[in-house]
Amino acid sequence: MFNKRTKIKELLSAEITGQEAIVMGWVRTFRNNQFIALNDGSCNQNLQVVASLGLLDDETLKRITTGASLKVIGELVPSLGKGQSVELKATSIEILGDCDPEKYPLQLKNRPSLEYLREIAHLRFRTNTFGAVFRIRHSLAYAVHKFFNDKGFVYLHTPIITSSDAEGAGEMFRVTTLPFDNAPRNEDGNINFKEDFFGKSTNLTVSGQLEGELAAMALSDIYTFGPTFRAENSNTTRHLAEFWMIEPEMAFYDIEDNMNLAEEFIKYIIQYAMDNNRDDLEFLAQRLLDEEKQLPQDKRSELGLIEKLEFVVSNAFERITYTEAINILLESPTYKKKKFKYEVQWGIDLQSEHERYLVEKHFKKPVIVTGYPAAIKAFYMRMNEDGNTVAAMDILAPGIGEIVGGSQREERLDKLIERMNKMHVPVDEMQWYLDTRRFGSVPHAGFGLGFERMVQFVTGMTNIRDVIPFARTPKNCEF
Ligand code: 4AD
Ligand code: MG
């Protein structure tokens, strides 16, 4: 029975009339005991269902409430109402699931806040905003696969449980089956991980890059797209403890090739969403405009959401070195007026306020920064000729800050070991990685795109928690 239904998106786009259709969905509104706005999540628009007077008894009419689920059979007719070309003149309406209007939290009159909706995650998918966000998220994910597939990249599934700290930053969630209260210990009092499930200390992955490099050293071009876990205690609108990352890794690539690919990739997936999610983007653009009305003029975005995306796909990203970035910051009015919270001098890790100054105030477009000080970047990045900076590249986006982190990798075994020792990365445990540099090492490069930050950029959602179905952040793991 169910597979005969037609999705509302299909009905509205085909504009066919004079035909019978079966639709199923949830009631958004019910007016004048006659007009039902039905939504099935296939698109932002509702289908107007008309229940002619006399079709339903009073008992059934009472049960058609916001949130109730219906099966409707009817005839598609040209619509007289504005905003839609066809409507469904019902011949039968069956209530599949009742929804108590007294208790249902999503009522039009008290528009729920984004924060409140996070607490009722099973219902937030029913709102226009989250319907649009998650349809766009889907499209972007599809575009990621399409982009790399069309270029001949191999989609590589890297492990979720690992024994290495790819970023060397120590922000890992431990994976163990050892008992808390009575963990086996060595003579020196330390926990004996030989007794643990894997016979060693293990954690959730912070990045699939190192495993990705192994595959790229044979398959040439690979990419990963999977969940990534970071136990950093950052309660911000840009950080999740569980997020999705796309990590391409390419043999025979230098930093320049890497930047070109990253820029092409970002533009491609944005363009894909613009071509395939127009209605949803228009809805979110309006939402953002309404939201920003409450802000003072100077805090509002200069461009609307869609103009911003169009601008990004049609203009080259700015490319500067870290040293140039520091000089721009030192010469900025913000610095001179002592308005930066964090210090600015060569050697600092750029803070979000610095990144945002560069992209939002100075260049007003995405910026690729290269040549960071070696001391603040991961061990695997290639040392530049100056012996002081590495071939790193971060892409900074307006409103987001860092959206991509990448580098050309250190392919010279001696230089890599030197760096690992300096940064206290356990060389003994990383022989499997170092082997890539022993047997046919090649120049190679790659980057990581934070998927949720990308979804934020495209949807204009301010908080990263609002672009992932079930957010995991410090002190929060509901559902
Ligand atoms: O800069 P990161 O740490 O780089 C890596 O993990 C490299 N292994 C990537 C590579 O070269 N293959 O992280 C990459 C991106 C960041 O630019 C950011 O967009 C995102 O991942 N990211 C986060 N997104 C959400 N929540 C967090 N806690 C994130 N940490 C990083
Ligand atoms: Mg980074």
PDB file of N, CA and C and ligand atoms in Angstrom, residues 166-167 169 171 206-210 213 224 228-232 234 236-249 258 377-378 380-381 393-395 400-409 445-454 456 464 472, ligand 1:
ATOM      1  N   ALA A 166      46.784  11.042  15.376  1.00  0.00           N
ATOM      2  CA  ALA A 166      47.224  11.576  14.084  1.00  0.00           C
ATOM      3  C   ALA A 166      47.685  13.022  14.167  1.00  0.00           C
ATOM      4  N   GLU A 167      47.019  13.812  14.991  1.00  0.00           N
ATOM      5  CA  GLU A 167      47.372  15.226  15.046  1.00  0.00           C
ATOM      6  C   GLU A 167      48.402  15.520  16.125  1.00  0.00           C
ATOM      7  N   ALA A 169      47.932  16.001  19.100  1.00  0.00           N
ATOM      8  CA  ALA A 169      47.452  17.063  19.980  1.00  0.00           C
ATOM      9  C   ALA A 169      46.865  16.514  21.288  1.00  0.00           C
ATOM     10  N   GLU A 171      44.028  15.128  21.987  1.00  0.00           N
ATOM     11  CA  GLU A 171      42.628  15.428  22.317  1.00  0.00           C
ATOM     12  C   GLU A 171      41.735  14.242  22.003  1.00  0.00           C
ATOM     13  N   VAL A 206      41.049  10.972  15.593  1.00  0.00           N
ATOM     14  CA  VAL A 206      40.949  12.430  15.444  1.00  0.00           C
ATOM     15  C   VAL A 206      41.121  12.825  13.985  1.00  0.00           C
ATOM     16  N   SER A 207      41.537  11.876  13.152  1.00  0.00           N
ATOM     17  CA  SER A 207      41.748  12.126  11.718  1.00  0.00           C
ATOM     18  C   SER A 207      42.143  10.838  11.036  1.00  0.00           C
ATOM     19  N   GLY A 208      41.663  10.646   9.803  1.00  0.00           N
ATOM     20  CA  GLY A 208      42.028   9.442   9.056  1.00  0.00           C
ATOM     21  C   GLY A 208      43.255   9.662   8.176  1.00  0.00           C
ATOM     22  N   GLN A 209      43.889  10.802   8.348  1.00  0.00           N
ATOM     23  CA  GLN A 209      44.961  11.187   7.411  1.00  0.00           C
ATOM     24  C   GLN A 209      46.111  10.194   7.308  1.00  0.00           C
ATOM     25  N   LEU A 210      46.638   9.747   8.444  1.00  0.00           N
ATOM     26  CA  LEU A 210      47.843   8.909   8.382  1.00  0.00           C
ATOM     27  C   LEU A 210      47.552   7.603   7.652  1.00  0.00           C
ATOM     28  N   GLU A 213      47.277   8.358   4.001  1.00  0.00           N
ATOM     29  CA  GLU A 213      48.576   8.496   3.320  1.00  0.00           C
ATOM     30  C   GLU A 213      49.082   7.137   2.845  1.00  0.00           C
ATOM     31  N   THR A 224      38.742  10.334   2.378  1.00  0.00           N
ATOM     32  CA  THR A 224      37.949   9.721   3.437  1.00  0.00           C
ATOM     33  C   THR A 224      36.765  10.657   3.678  1.00  0.00           C
ATOM     34  N   THR A 228      34.718  11.913  13.080  1.00  0.00           N
ATOM     35  CA  THR A 228      35.992  12.264  13.695  1.00  0.00           C
ATOM     36  C   THR A 228      35.688  12.759  15.103  1.00  0.00           C
ATOM     37  N   PHE A 229      36.564  12.470  16.040  1.00  0.00           N
ATOM     38  CA  PHE A 229      36.242  12.749  17.443  1.00  0.00           C
ATOM     39  C   PHE A 229      37.337  13.566  18.100  1.00  0.00           C
ATOM     40  N   ARG A 230      36.960  14.624  18.745  1.00  0.00           N
ATOM     41  CA  ARG A 230      37.970  15.430  19.452  1.00  0.00           C
ATOM     42  C   ARG A 230      37.473  15.816  20.834  1.00  0.00           C
ATOM     43  N   ALA A 231      38.274  15.432  21.814  1.00  0.00           N
ATOM     44  CA  ALA A 231      37.905  15.724  23.200  1.00  0.00           C
ATOM     45  C   ALA A 231      38.465  17.077  23.612  1.00  0.00           C
ATOM     46  N   GLU A 232      38.292  18.090  22.752  1.00  0.00           N
ATOM     47  CA  GLU A 232      38.758  19.425  23.139  1.00  0.00           C
ATOM     48  C   GLU A 232      37.607  20.108  23.853  1.00  0.00           C
ATOM     49  N   SER A 234      36.068  22.766  23.999  1.00  0.00           N
ATOM     50  CA  SER A 234      35.746  24.066  23.409  1.00  0.00           C
ATOM     51  C   SER A 234      34.239  24.198  23.234  1.00  0.00           C
ATOM     52  N   THR A 236      32.107  26.296  21.764  1.00  0.00           N
ATOM     53  CA  THR A 236      31.929  27.432  20.861  1.00  0.00           C
ATOM     54  C   THR A 236      30.890  27.075  19.801  1.00  0.00           C
ATOM     55  N   THR A 237      30.597  28.042  18.939  1.00  0.00           N
ATOM     56  CA  THR A 237      29.625  27.791  17.865  1.00  0.00           C
ATOM     57  C   THR A 237      30.283  27.106  16.681  1.00  0.00           C
ATOM     58  N   ARG A 238      31.580  26.733  16.794  1.00  0.00           N
ATOM     59  CA  ARG A 238      32.321  26.114  15.689  1.00  0.00           C
ATOM     60  C   ARG A 238      32.880  24.730  16.024  1.00  0.00           C
ATOM     61  N   HIS A 239      32.699  24.286  17.262  1.00  0.00           N
ATOM     62  CA  HIS A 239      33.329  23.030  17.684  1.00  0.00           C
ATOM     63  C   HIS A 239      32.319  21.972  18.091  1.00  0.00           C
ATOM     64  N   LEU A 240      32.558  20.764  17.608  1.00  0.00           N
ATOM     65  CA  LEU A 240      31.793  19.604  18.043  1.00  0.00           C
ATOM     66  C   LEU A 240      32.788  18.564  18.555  1.00  0.00           C
ATOM     67  N   ALA A 241      32.333  17.704  19.450  1.00  0.00           N
ATOM     68  CA  ALA A 241      33.205  16.616  19.912  1.00  0.00           C
ATOM     69  C   ALA A 241      33.175  15.476  18.896  1.00  0.00           C
ATOM     70  N   GLU A 242      32.080  15.387  18.155  1.00  0.00           N
ATOM     71  CA  GLU A 242      31.959  14.405  17.064  1.00  0.00           C
ATOM     72  C   GLU A 242      31.542  15.158  15.820  1.00  0.00           C
ATOM     73  N   PHE A 243      32.442  15.198  14.845  1.00  0.00           N
ATOM     74  CA  PHE A 243      32.107  15.889  13.593  1.00  0.00           C
ATOM     75  C   PHE A 243      32.552  15.029  12.420  1.00  0.00           C
ATOM     76  N   TRP A 244      32.133  15.433  11.220  1.00  0.00           N
ATOM     77  CA  TRP A 244      32.464  14.660  10.023  1.00  0.00           C
ATOM     78  C   TRP A 244      33.528  15.403   9.237  1.00  0.00           C
ATOM     79  N   MET A 245      34.502  14.661   8.778  1.00  0.00           N
ATOM     80  CA  MET A 245      35.593  15.326   8.053  1.00  0.00           C
ATOM     81  C   MET A 245      35.826  14.612   6.730  1.00  0.00           C
ATOM     82  N   ILE A 246      36.160  15.410   5.717  1.00  0.00           N
ATOM     83  CA  ILE A 246      36.524  14.886   4.402  1.00  0.00           C
ATOM     84  C   ILE A 246      38.021  15.105   4.261  1.00  0.00           C
ATOM     85  N   GLU A 247      38.768  14.035   4.032  1.00  0.00           N
ATOM     86  CA  GLU A 247      40.221  14.165   3.930  1.00  0.00           C
ATOM     87  C   GLU A 247      40.759  13.523   2.650  1.00  0.00           C
ATOM     88  N   PRO A 248      40.942  14.322   1.601  1.00  0.00           N
ATOM     89  CA  PRO A 248      41.599  13.785   0.410  1.00  0.00           C
ATOM     90  C   PRO A 248      43.110  13.739   0.625  1.00  0.00           C
ATOM     91  N   GLU A 249      43.749  12.766   0.023  1.00  0.00           N
ATOM     92  CA  GLU A 249      45.216  12.649   0.100  1.00  0.00           C
ATOM     93  C   GLU A 249      45.707  12.267  -1.291  1.00  0.00           C
ATOM     94  N   ASN A 258      47.601  21.274  -4.043  1.00  0.00           N
ATOM     95  CA  ASN A 258      46.688  21.045  -2.929  1.00  0.00           C
ATOM     96  C   ASN A 258      45.707  22.203  -2.770  1.00  0.00           C
ATOM     97  N   LYS A 377      52.463  23.718  14.161  1.00  0.00           N
ATOM     98  CA  LYS A 377      51.738  22.817  13.269  1.00  0.00           C
ATOM     99  C   LYS A 377      52.163  21.366  13.472  1.00  0.00           C
ATOM    100  N   ALA A 378      51.354  20.435  12.942  1.00  0.00           N
ATOM    101  CA  ALA A 378      51.559  19.008  13.186  1.00  0.00           C
ATOM    102  C   ALA A 378      52.876  18.493  12.597  1.00  0.00           C
ATOM    103  N   TYR A 380      53.718  16.086  10.682  1.00  0.00           N
ATOM    104  CA  TYR A 380      53.832  15.502   9.345  1.00  0.00           C
ATOM    105  C   TYR A 380      53.974  16.543   8.230  1.00  0.00           C
ATOM    106  N   MET A 381      53.927  17.832   8.592  1.00  0.00           N
ATOM    107  CA  MET A 381      53.949  18.859   7.539  1.00  0.00           C
ATOM    108  C   MET A 381      55.374  19.098   7.033  1.00  0.00           C
ATOM    109  N   MET A 393      48.567  24.762   4.823  1.00  0.00           N
ATOM    110  CA  MET A 393      47.590  25.692   4.255  1.00  0.00           C
ATOM    111  C   MET A 393      46.274  25.587   5.012  1.00  0.00           C
ATOM    112  N   ASP A 394      45.828  26.709   5.536  1.00  0.00           N
ATOM    113  CA  ASP A 394      44.511  26.754   6.167  1.00  0.00           C
ATOM    114  C   ASP A 394      43.623  27.616   5.282  1.00  0.00           C
ATOM    115  N   ILE A 395      42.385  27.183   5.086  1.00  0.00           N
ATOM    116  CA  ILE A 395      41.440  28.044   4.364  1.00  0.00           C
ATOM    117  C   ILE A 395      40.484  28.654   5.387  1.00  0.00           C
ATOM    118  N   ILE A 400      33.008  31.954   9.513  1.00  0.00           N
ATOM    119  CA  ILE A 400      33.316  30.635  10.046  1.00  0.00           C
ATOM    120  C   ILE A 400      34.714  30.594  10.658  1.00  0.00           C
ATOM    121  N   GLY A 401      35.678  31.194   9.969  1.00  0.00           N
ATOM    122  CA  GLY A 401      37.074  31.026  10.372  1.00  0.00           C
ATOM    123  C   GLY A 401      37.638  29.826   9.630  1.00  0.00           C
ATOM    124  N   GLU A 402      38.463  29.016  10.316  1.00  0.00           N
ATOM    125  CA  GLU A 402      39.116  27.898   9.629  1.00  0.00           C
ATOM    126  C   GLU A 402      38.100  26.850   9.173  1.00  0.00           C
ATOM    127  N   ILE A 403      38.104  26.575   7.881  1.00  0.00           N
ATOM    128  CA  ILE A 403      37.168  25.583   7.358  1.00  0.00           C
ATOM    129  C   ILE A 403      37.953  24.380   6.818  1.00  0.00           C
ATOM    130  N   VAL A 404      39.186  24.640   6.369  1.00  0.00           N
ATOM    131  CA  VAL A 404      40.072  23.583   5.873  1.00  0.00           C
ATOM    132  C   VAL A 404      41.430  23.725   6.545  1.00  0.00           C
ATOM    133  N   GLY A 405      42.014  22.572   6.910  1.00  0.00           N
ATOM    134  CA  GLY A 405      43.406  22.549   7.348  1.00  0.00           C
ATOM    135  C   GLY A 405      44.119  21.500   6.514  1.00  0.00           C
ATOM    136  N   GLY A 406      45.260  21.846   5.930  1.00  0.00           N
ATOM    137  CA  GLY A 406      45.957  20.863   5.103  1.00  0.00           C
ATOM    138  C   GLY A 406      47.429  21.180   4.982  1.00  0.00           C
ATOM    139  N   SER A 407      48.135  20.369   4.229  1.00  0.00           N
ATOM    140  CA  SER A 407      49.573  20.599   4.050  1.00  0.00           C
ATOM    141  C   SER A 407      50.146  19.693   2.971  1.00  0.00           C
ATOM    142  N   GLN A 408      51.342  20.087   2.506  1.00  0.00           N
ATOM    143  CA  GLN A 408      52.173  19.115   1.802  1.00  0.00           C
ATOM    144  C   GLN A 408      52.870  18.331   2.903  1.00  0.00           C
ATOM    145  N   ARG A 409      53.000  17.013   2.708  1.00  0.00           N
ATOM    146  CA  ARG A 409      53.554  16.179   3.771  1.00  0.00           C
ATOM    147  C   ARG A 409      55.068  16.079   3.664  1.00  0.00           C
ATOM    148  N   ALA A 445      50.347  15.410  -0.742  1.00  0.00           N
ATOM    149  CA  ALA A 445      49.679  16.459   0.026  1.00  0.00           C
ATOM    150  C   ALA A 445      48.223  16.098   0.234  1.00  0.00           C
ATOM    151  N   GLY A 446      47.591  16.788   1.158  1.00  0.00           N
ATOM    152  CA  GLY A 446      46.175  16.541   1.418  1.00  0.00           C
ATOM    153  C   GLY A 446      45.616  17.606   2.340  1.00  0.00           C
ATOM    154  N   PHE A 447      44.320  17.512   2.578  1.00  0.00           N
ATOM    155  CA  PHE A 447      43.694  18.480   3.491  1.00  0.00           C
ATOM    156  C   PHE A 447      42.457  17.870   4.133  1.00  0.00           C
ATOM    157  N   GLY A 448      41.981  18.529   5.151  1.00  0.00           N
ATOM    158  CA  GLY A 448      40.747  18.096   5.816  1.00  0.00           C
ATOM    159  C   GLY A 448      39.732  19.220   5.795  1.00  0.00           C
ATOM    160  N   LEU A 449      38.530  18.929   5.324  1.00  0.00           N
ATOM    161  CA  LEU A 449      37.438  19.914   5.363  1.00  0.00           C
ATOM    162  C   LEU A 449      36.472  19.492   6.465  1.00  0.00           C
ATOM    163  N   GLY A 450      36.226  20.388   7.407  1.00  0.00           N
ATOM    164  CA  GLY A 450      35.226  20.115   8.446  1.00  0.00           C
ATOM    165  C   GLY A 450      33.850  20.220   7.818  1.00  0.00           C
ATOM    166  N   PHE A 451      33.164  19.078   7.729  1.00  0.00           N
ATOM    167  CA  PHE A 451      31.902  19.061   6.982  1.00  0.00           C
ATOM    168  C   PHE A 451      30.851  19.975   7.611  1.00  0.00           C
ATOM    169  N   GLU A 452      30.734  19.945   8.931  1.00  0.00           N
ATOM    170  CA  GLU A 452      29.701  20.791   9.572  1.00  0.00           C
ATOM    171  C   GLU A 452      29.986  22.276   9.364  1.00  0.00           C
ATOM    172  N   ARG A 453      31.274  22.645   9.384  1.00  0.00           N
ATOM    173  CA  ARG A 453      31.583  24.061   9.138  1.00  0.00           C
ATOM    174  C   ARG A 453      31.185  24.447   7.714  1.00  0.00           C
ATOM    175  N   MET A 454      31.349  23.510   6.798  1.00  0.00           N
ATOM    176  CA  MET A 454      30.932  23.760   5.417  1.00  0.00           C
ATOM    177  C   MET A 454      29.409  23.904   5.349  1.00  0.00           C
ATOM    178  N   GLN A 456      27.492  24.861   7.717  1.00  0.00           N
ATOM    179  CA  GLN A 456      27.189  26.160   8.322  1.00  0.00           C
ATOM    180  C   GLN A 456      27.363  27.282   7.313  1.00  0.00           C
ATOM    181  N   ILE A 464      27.017  25.611  15.115  1.00  0.00           N
ATOM    182  CA  ILE A 464      27.351  24.321  14.503  1.00  0.00           C
ATOM    183  C   ILE A 464      26.425  23.197  15.005  1.00  0.00           C
ATOM    184  N   ARG A 472      27.087  16.434  19.584  1.00  0.00           N
ATOM    185  CA  ARG A 472      27.850  16.033  20.774  1.00  0.00           C
ATOM    186  C   ARG A 472      28.826  17.141  21.104  1.00  0.00           C
TER     187      ARG A 472
HETATM  188  O1  4AD B   1      42.981  21.339  10.948  1.00  0.00           O
HETATM  189  P1  4AD B   1      42.623  19.943  11.333  1.00  0.00           P
HETATM  190  O2  4AD B   1      42.875  19.530  12.732  1.00  0.00           O
HETATM  191  O3  4AD B   1      43.413  19.029  10.303  1.00  0.00           O
HETATM  192  C1  4AD B   1      43.462  17.669  10.313  1.00  0.00           C
HETATM  193  O4  4AD B   1      42.845  16.933  11.037  1.00  0.00           O
HETATM  194  C2  4AD B   1      44.323  17.115   9.210  1.00  0.00           C
HETATM  195  N1  4AD B   1      44.619  15.723   9.516  1.00  0.00           N
HETATM  196  C3  4AD B   1      43.610  17.284   7.885  1.00  0.00           C
HETATM  197  C4  4AD B   1      44.415  16.751   6.745  1.00  0.00           C
HETATM  198  O5  4AD B   1      45.372  17.389   6.333  1.00  0.00           O
HETATM  199  N2  4AD B   1      44.057  15.591   6.205  1.00  0.00           N
HETATM  200  O6  4AD B   1      41.078  19.677  11.007  1.00  0.00           O
HETATM  201  C5  4AD B   1      40.587  19.853   9.701  1.00  0.00           C
HETATM  202  C6  4AD B   1      39.267  20.613   9.725  1.00  0.00           C
HETATM  203  C7  4AD B   1      39.358  22.005  10.320  1.00  0.00           C
HETATM  204  O7  4AD B   1      39.817  22.942   9.382  1.00  0.00           O
HETATM  205  C8  4AD B   1      37.916  22.255  10.719  1.00  0.00           C
HETATM  206  O8  4AD B   1      37.151  22.649   9.586  1.00  0.00           O
HETATM  207  C9  4AD B   1      37.449  20.871  11.132  1.00  0.00           C
HETATM  208  O9  4AD B   1      38.332  19.937  10.552  1.00  0.00           O
HETATM  209  N3  4AD B   1      37.446  20.705  12.595  1.00  0.00           N
HETATM  210  C10 4AD B   1      36.338  20.708  13.355  1.00  0.00           C
HETATM  211  N4  4AD B   1      35.039  20.848  13.044  1.00  0.00           N
HETATM  212  C11 4AD B   1      34.140  20.795  14.044  1.00  0.00           C
HETATM  213  N5  4AD B   1      34.465  20.593  15.344  1.00  0.00           N
HETATM  214  C12 4AD B   1      35.769  20.457  15.717  1.00  0.00           C
HETATM  215  N6  4AD B   1      36.071  20.232  16.985  1.00  0.00           N
HETATM  216  C13 4AD B   1      36.768  20.501  14.689  1.00  0.00           C
HETATM  217  N7  4AD B   1      38.109  20.381  14.687  1.00  0.00           N
HETATM  218  C14 4AD B   1      38.505  20.517  13.409  1.00  0.00           C
END
